[in-house]
Short mmCIF file of C-alpha atoms in Angstrom, two decimals:
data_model
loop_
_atom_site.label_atom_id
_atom_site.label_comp_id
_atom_site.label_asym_id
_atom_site.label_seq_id
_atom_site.Cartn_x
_atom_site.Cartn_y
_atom_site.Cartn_z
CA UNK P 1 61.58 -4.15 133.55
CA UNK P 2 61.63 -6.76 136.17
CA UNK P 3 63.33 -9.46 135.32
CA UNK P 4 62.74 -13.28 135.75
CA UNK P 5 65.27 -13.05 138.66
CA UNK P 6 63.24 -11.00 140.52
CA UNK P 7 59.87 -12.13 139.45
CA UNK P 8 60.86 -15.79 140.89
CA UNK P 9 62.63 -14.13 143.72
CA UNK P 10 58.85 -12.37 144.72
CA UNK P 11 57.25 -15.39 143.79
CA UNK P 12 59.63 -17.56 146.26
CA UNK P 13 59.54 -14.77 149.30
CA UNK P 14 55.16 -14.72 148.83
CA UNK P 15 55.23 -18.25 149.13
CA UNK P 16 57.74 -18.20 152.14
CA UNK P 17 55.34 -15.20 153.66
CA UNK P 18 52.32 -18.07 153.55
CA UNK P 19 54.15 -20.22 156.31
CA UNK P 20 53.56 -20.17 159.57
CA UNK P 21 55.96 -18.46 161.58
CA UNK P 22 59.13 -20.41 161.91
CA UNK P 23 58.28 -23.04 159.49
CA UNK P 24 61.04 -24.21 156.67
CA UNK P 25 60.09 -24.65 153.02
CA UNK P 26 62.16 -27.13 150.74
CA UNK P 27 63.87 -25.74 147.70
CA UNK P 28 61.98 -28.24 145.56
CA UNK P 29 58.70 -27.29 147.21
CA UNK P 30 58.60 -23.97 146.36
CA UNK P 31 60.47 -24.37 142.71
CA UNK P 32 57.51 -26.73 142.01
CA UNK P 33 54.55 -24.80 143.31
CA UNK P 34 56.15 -21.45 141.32
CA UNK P 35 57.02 -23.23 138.10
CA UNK P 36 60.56 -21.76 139.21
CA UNK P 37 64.01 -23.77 137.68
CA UNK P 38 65.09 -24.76 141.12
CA UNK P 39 68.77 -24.46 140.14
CA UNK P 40 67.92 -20.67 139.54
CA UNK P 41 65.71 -20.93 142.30
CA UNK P 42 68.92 -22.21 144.32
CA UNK P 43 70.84 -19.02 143.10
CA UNK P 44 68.05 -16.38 143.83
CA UNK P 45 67.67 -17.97 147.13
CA UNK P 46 71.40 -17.74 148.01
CA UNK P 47 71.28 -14.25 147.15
CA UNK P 48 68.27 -13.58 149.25
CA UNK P 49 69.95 -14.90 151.79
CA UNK P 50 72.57 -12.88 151.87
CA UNK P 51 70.77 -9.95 151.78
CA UNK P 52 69.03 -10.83 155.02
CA UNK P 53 65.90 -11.71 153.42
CA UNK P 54 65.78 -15.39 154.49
CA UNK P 55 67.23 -18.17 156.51
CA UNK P 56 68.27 -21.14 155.54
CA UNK P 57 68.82 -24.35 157.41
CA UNK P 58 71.04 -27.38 155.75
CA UNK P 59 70.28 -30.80 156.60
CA UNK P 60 66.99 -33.80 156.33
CA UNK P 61 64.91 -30.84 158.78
CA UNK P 62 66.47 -28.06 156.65
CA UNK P 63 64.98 -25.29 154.44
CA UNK P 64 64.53 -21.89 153.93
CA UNK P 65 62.12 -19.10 156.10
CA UNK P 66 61.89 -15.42 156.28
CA UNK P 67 64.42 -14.09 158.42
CA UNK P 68 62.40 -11.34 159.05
CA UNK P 69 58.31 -10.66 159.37
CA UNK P 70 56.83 -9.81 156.28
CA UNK P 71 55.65 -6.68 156.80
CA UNK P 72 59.00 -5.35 157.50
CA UNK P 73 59.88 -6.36 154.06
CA UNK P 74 59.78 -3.54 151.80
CA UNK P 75 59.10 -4.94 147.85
CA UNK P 76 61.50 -2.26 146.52
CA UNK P 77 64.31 -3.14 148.92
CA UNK P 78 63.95 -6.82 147.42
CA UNK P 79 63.65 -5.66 143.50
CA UNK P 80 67.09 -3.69 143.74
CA UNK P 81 68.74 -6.59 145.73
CA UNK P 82 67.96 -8.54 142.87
CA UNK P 83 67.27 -6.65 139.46
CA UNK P 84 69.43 -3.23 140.51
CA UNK P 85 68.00 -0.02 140.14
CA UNK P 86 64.74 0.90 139.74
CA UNK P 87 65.34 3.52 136.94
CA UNK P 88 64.40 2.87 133.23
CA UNK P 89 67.71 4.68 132.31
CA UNK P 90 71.20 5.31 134.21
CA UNK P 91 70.66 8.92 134.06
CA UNK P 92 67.59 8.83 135.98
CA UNK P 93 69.25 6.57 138.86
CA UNK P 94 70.09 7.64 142.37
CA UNK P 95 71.71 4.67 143.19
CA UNK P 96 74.00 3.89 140.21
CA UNK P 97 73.65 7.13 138.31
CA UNK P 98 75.62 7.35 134.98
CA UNK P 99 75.90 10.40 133.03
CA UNK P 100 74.49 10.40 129.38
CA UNK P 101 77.39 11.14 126.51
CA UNK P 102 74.74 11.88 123.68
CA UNK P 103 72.57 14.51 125.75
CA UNK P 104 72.34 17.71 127.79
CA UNK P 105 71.05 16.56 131.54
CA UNK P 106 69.31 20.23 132.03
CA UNK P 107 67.13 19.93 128.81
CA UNK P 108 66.45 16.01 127.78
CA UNK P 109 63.47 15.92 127.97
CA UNK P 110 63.67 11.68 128.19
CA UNK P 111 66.14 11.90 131.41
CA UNK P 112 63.22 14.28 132.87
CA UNK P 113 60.34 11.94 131.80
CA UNK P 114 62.61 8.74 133.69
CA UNK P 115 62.89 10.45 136.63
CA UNK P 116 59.53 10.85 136.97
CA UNK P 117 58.72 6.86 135.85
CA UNK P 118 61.71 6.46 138.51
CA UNK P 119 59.83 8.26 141.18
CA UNK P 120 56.56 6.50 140.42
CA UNK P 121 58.24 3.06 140.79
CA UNK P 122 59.45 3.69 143.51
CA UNK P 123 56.88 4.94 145.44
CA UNK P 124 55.06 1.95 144.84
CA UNK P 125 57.24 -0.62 145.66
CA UNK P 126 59.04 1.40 148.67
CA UNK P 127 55.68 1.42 150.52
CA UNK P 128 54.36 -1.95 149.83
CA UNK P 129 55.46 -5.04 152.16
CA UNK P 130 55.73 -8.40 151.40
CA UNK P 131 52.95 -8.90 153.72
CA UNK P 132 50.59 -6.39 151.40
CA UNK P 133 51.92 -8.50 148.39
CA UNK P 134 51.11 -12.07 150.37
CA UNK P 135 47.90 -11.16 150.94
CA UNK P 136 46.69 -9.46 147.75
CA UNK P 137 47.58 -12.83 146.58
CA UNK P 138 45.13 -14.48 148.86
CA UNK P 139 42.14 -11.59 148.16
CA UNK P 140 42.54 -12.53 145.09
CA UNK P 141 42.52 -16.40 145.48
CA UNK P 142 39.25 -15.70 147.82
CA UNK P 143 37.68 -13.34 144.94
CA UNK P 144 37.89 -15.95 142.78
CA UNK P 145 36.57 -18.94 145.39
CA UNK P 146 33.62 -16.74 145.54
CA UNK P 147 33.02 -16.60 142.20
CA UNK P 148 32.82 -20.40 141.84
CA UNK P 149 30.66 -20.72 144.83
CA UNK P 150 28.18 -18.32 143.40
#
């Protein structure tokens, strides 16, 4: 499950994708247009940060800003940073596997079923950008313009 960590963590890198190229965001500005705690928000983006997800600037002119474009942003890059691994259980994990003491590997049939959740995961959010996740966010904000206008 993702958690609130990563949740606000998406949340703060879509809103950072919205900006023009270059352009810094205040840690208050995006707290307050995510509903986001910005002392958590403060964390997350320190974190972020040192992943190489973001730049930050200190100072009156300061901020934060992708450090990258967001199409070279893979989602599933930024969910482990943040959450850890993708698998439902720690038998099913290929980054931080951990063997089961109450089962068989070869025959559980839940360790099987996880691997395949696992797998669906993370094809998912392996092949989907921050970019595709930016501007789903705006389809949908257009989708529902048009449905006022009409």
């Amino acid at each position: 499950m993702l958690t609130k960590k990563g949740k606000y963590g998406l949340k703060a890198l879509v809103h950072l994708a919205r900006l023009p190229v270059g352009q810094l965001a205040f840690v208050a500005d995006i707290a307050t247009g995510n509903n986001i705690p910005k002392k958590f928000l403060d964390a997350i983006l320190g974190e972020l940060r040192n992943a190489g997800f973001v730049q930050s600037r200190k100072g009156k002119e300061g901020g934060y800003r992708l450090a990258r474009p967001a199409d070279e942003i893979k989602i599933g890059h930024v969910v482990r940073v943040l959450d850890g691994p993708l698998a439902p259980i720690p038998c099913a994990s290929r980054t931080r596997y951990s063997r089961c003491e109450d089962c068989n590997e070869a025959t559980c049939q839940v360790r099987h079923l996880m691997l395949e959740v696992r797998q669906a995961i993370a094809e998912v959010l392996d092949q989907r950008s921050l970019a595709e996740m930016r501007d789903i966010a705006s389809d949908d904000d257009l989708s529902a313009a048009l449905k006022i206008q009409a």
